[in-house]
Amino acid sequence: MRLATGSAGARILAFGDYQPARIVTNDELARTIDTNDEWIRSRVGIAERRIAGPEEGVADLAFHAGGKALAGSGLSAADIDLVIVATCSAETLVPNVSATVAHRLGIIAPGAYDVNAACAGFAYALSNASDAIRSGSARNVLVIGSEKMSQWVDQTDRANCIIFADGAGAAVVTGSDVPAIGPVVWGSSGADADKIMIADRKSFLKQDGQGVFRWATTALHPIALEACVRAGVKPEELAAFVPHQANLRIVHSIARKLGATNAVIAEDIVNSGNTSAASIPLALSHMIERGEVPSGEPALIIGFGAGLTYAAQVIQIP
Ligand code: UT7
């Protein structure tokens, strides 16, 4: 017996993004908590972030980003047969976000599930999408990273409220003869699960910032390199490097240690803050829209965060 499979490869057709309208500057935060613009810019690299009001939830942000990606892809809602939402900040445990968003986008009866790998979630979900297409389980997949982190962060906790923000990014993935989404290199360190935590539904996010910083700047560049090796791309051949936007110092540390010498380095954190699972597709969507990265060239993405979890893969820029 020989069963049928799907496409030889998968590729991203288009990205989409959405951010709430409200911009919160460092100076605005400094009016209510003991912080200042200079500290935030030099330690984290953030100048401003977007924060959603009570009228917008994780599904709303996802709906807008997903709709934009779908419009840019040239496909219609009827073409999508799987929707995956990466999120760790949803208001509800059930129902999931993906089925609701699919319904609002007019996508009829797709497979629909959420992925929680925190800030690594988009890279995990993208890998799931690629594998589903190659196995024949799906033809076209809408992958969304969406977060309303502000509702899980104590807005008087200066260690965290200056960092985390709200937003969504999305990608439409389809089949291709030539693979354009490389093998994922993923993993986790559950022994460090207490380093970033929302302990229960009544608690706010807590993190061991220094501990996570040390881990991110020492353990992740070999993962990034391994993703390049498995894709058959040298770091110096990367046209773009788009790590999770956790801290600008982490972004440049990984880029330097990896040797991504010719890549455009994502600095979306400056104006978007840390949007967890949304940060990678949000950054890529912005970079493509601004014409900063060349279509058809390789980009490396790497997500990392609570769990601790991480995932990296090379993709072809649509
Ligand atoms: O997205 C999930 C993955 N998360 C990460 O990758 C986060 C990794 N960690 C980081 O990015 C950094 O550790 C932080 C941005 C969270 C913190 O930066 P830091 O350079 O590690 O600062 P720190 O926690 O060591 O604090 C240094 C000082 C402390 O004061 P003392 O004890 O030296 O007097 C803090 O109390 O800065 C103080 N501080 C602040 N000062 C002004 C902490 N937060 C603030 C603030 N404004 N907002």
Coordinates of N, CA, C and O and ligand atoms in Angstrom, one line a residue, residues 33-36 39-40 43-44 119 157-160 162-164 196 207-216 244-247 249-250 274 276 304-306, ligand 1:
I33 N 4.7 55.5 36.5 CA 5.6 54.5 37.2 C 7.0 55.1 37.2 O 7.3 56.0 36.4
D34 N 7.8 54.6 38.1 CA 9.2 55.1 38.3 C 10.1 54.6 37.2 O 10.8 53.6 37.4
T35 N 10.1 55.2 36.0 CA 10.9 54.8 34.9 C 11.2 56.0 34.1 O 10.8 57.1 34.4
N36 N 12.0 55.9 33.0 CA 12.3 57.0 32.2 C 12.7 56.5 30.8 O 13.1 55.4 30.6
W39 N 16.2 55.0 30.2 CA 16.4 53.6 30.8 C 15.8 52.6 29.8 O 16.4 51.6 29.4
I40 N 14.6 52.8 29.4 CA 13.9 51.9 28.5 C 14.6 51.7 27.2 O 14.8 50.6 26.7
R43 N 18.1 49.9 27.8 CA 18.1 48.5 28.3 C 17.3 47.6 27.5 O 17.6 46.4 27.4
V44 N 16.3 48.1 26.8 CA 15.4 47.2 26.1 C 15.2 47.6 24.6 O 15.0 46.8 23.7
C119 N 6.3 33.0 23.3 CA 6.9 33.8 22.3 C 7.5 33.0 21.1 O 7.9 33.6 20.1
D157 N 3.8 47.4 37.4 CA 5.1 46.6 37.6 C 6.1 47.1 36.5 O 6.0 46.7 35.3
R158 N 7.0 48.0 36.9 CA 7.8 48.6 35.9 C 8.8 47.7 35.2 O 9.2 48.0 34.1
A159 N 9.0 46.5 35.8 CA 9.9 45.6 35.1 C 9.2 45.0 33.9 O 9.9 44.6 32.9
N160 N 7.9 44.9 33.9 CA 7.2 44.2 32.8 C 6.3 45.1 31.9 O 6.2 44.9 30.7
I162 N 6.7 48.0 30.9 CA 7.4 48.8 29.8 C 7.7 47.9 28.6 O 8.0 48.4 27.5
I163 N 7.7 46.6 28.8 CA 8.1 45.7 27.7 C 7.0 45.1 26.9 O 7.0 45.2 25.6
F164 N 6.0 44.6 27.5 CA 5.0 43.8 26.8 C 3.9 44.7 26.2 O 3.5 45.7 26.7
I196 N 9.6 32.4 33.4 CA 8.5 33.3 32.9 C 7.2 32.6 33.2 O 7.0 31.5 32.7
Q207 N 8.6 37.5 35.4 CA 9.8 36.9 34.8 C 11.1 37.2 35.4 O 11.3 38.3 36.0
D208 N 12.0 36.3 35.4 CA 13.4 36.5 35.8 C 14.1 37.1 34.6 O 14.7 36.3 33.9
G209 N 14.0 38.4 34.5 CA 14.5 39.1 33.3 C 16.0 38.8 33.1 O 16.4 38.4 32.0
Q210 N 16.8 38.9 34.1 CA 18.3 38.6 33.9 C 18.6 37.2 33.5 O 19.4 37.0 32.7
G211 N 17.8 36.3 34.2 CA 18.1 34.8 33.8 C 17.7 34.5 32.4 O 18.4 33.9 31.7
V212 N 16.5 35.1 31.9 CA 16.1 34.9 30.6 C 17.1 35.6 29.6 O 17.4 35.0 28.5
F213 N 17.5 36.7 30.0 CA 18.5 37.5 29.1 C 19.8 36.7 28.9 O 20.2 36.5 27.8
R214 N 20.3 36.1 30.0 CA 21.5 35.3 29.9 C 21.3 34.1 29.0 O 22.1 33.8 28.2
W215 N 20.2 33.4 29.2 CA 19.8 32.2 28.4 C 19.7 32.6 26.9 O 20.3 32.0 26.0
A216 N 19.0 33.7 26.6 CA 18.8 34.1 25.2 C 20.1 34.5 24.5 O 20.2 34.3 23.3
H244 N 12.5 36.9 17.6 CA 11.4 37.4 18.5 C 11.9 38.7 19.1 O 13.1 38.9 19.5
Q245 N 11.0 39.7 19.1 CA 11.4 41.0 19.5 C 11.2 41.2 21.0 O 10.3 41.8 21.5
A246 N 12.2 40.6 21.8 CA 12.1 40.6 23.2 C 12.9 41.8 23.8 O 12.5 42.4 24.8
N247 N 14.0 42.1 23.2 CA 14.9 43.1 23.7 C 16.0 43.4 22.6 O 16.5 42.4 22.0
R249 N 18.9 44.4 22.6 CA 20.2 43.9 22.9 C 20.3 42.4 22.6 O 21.3 41.9 22.2
I250 N 19.2 41.7 22.9 CA 19.2 40.2 22.6 C 19.2 40.1 21.0 O 20.0 39.2 20.5
N274 N 7.3 44.3 22.9 CA 7.3 42.8 22.8 C 5.9 42.3 22.8 O 5.2 42.3 23.8
S276 N 5.2 39.1 22.1 CA 5.2 37.6 22.2 C 5.0 36.9 20.9 O 5.8 37.2 19.9
F304 N 11.5 32.6 20.9 CA 12.0 32.0 22.2 C 11.2 32.7 23.3 O 10.8 33.9 23.2
G305 N 11.0 32.0 24.4 CA 10.3 32.6 25.5 C 9.8 31.5 26.6 O 10.5 30.5 26.8
A306 N 8.7 31.8 27.2 CA 8.2 31.0 28.3 C 8.2 29.5 28.0 O 7.9 29.1 26.9
Ligands
UT7_1 O1 9.6 37.7 25.5 C1 9.9 36.7 26.4 C2 11.4 36.5 26.7 N1 11.8 37.5 27.6 C3 13.0 38.1 27.4 O2 13.8 37.8 26.5 C4 13.4 39.1 28.5 C5 14.9 39.1 28.8 N2 15.3 40.0 29.7 C6 15.5 41.4 29.5 O3 15.2 41.8 28.3 C7 16.0 42.3 30.5 O4 16.5 41.5 31.6 C8 14.9 43.3 31.1 C9 14.6 44.3 30.0 C10 13.7 42.5 31.5 C11 15.5 44.0 32.3 O5 16.7 44.7 31.9 P1 18.0 44.5 32.8 O6 19.1 45.3 32.1 O7 18.2 43.0 33.0 O8 17.6 45.2 34.2 P2 17.6 44.6 35.6 O9 16.4 43.7 35.8 O10 18.9 44.0 35.9 O11 17.4 45.9 36.5 C12 18.5 46.8 36.6 C13 18.0 48.0 37.5 C14 17.4 47.6 38.8 O12 17.7 48.5 39.8 P3 18.9 48.3 40.8 O13 18.5 47.0 41.6 O14 20.1 48.1 40.0 O15 18.8 49.5 41.6 C15 15.9 47.6 38.5 O16 15.1 47.8 39.7 O17 17.0 48.7 36.8 C16 15.8 48.8 37.6 N3 14.7 48.8 36.7 C17 14.2 49.9 36.1 N4 14.6 51.2 36.1 C18 13.9 52.1 35.4 C19 13.9 47.7 36.4 N5 12.9 48.1 35.5 C20 13.1 49.5 35.4 C21 12.4 50.4 34.6 N6 12.8 51.7 34.7 N7 11.3 50.1 33.9

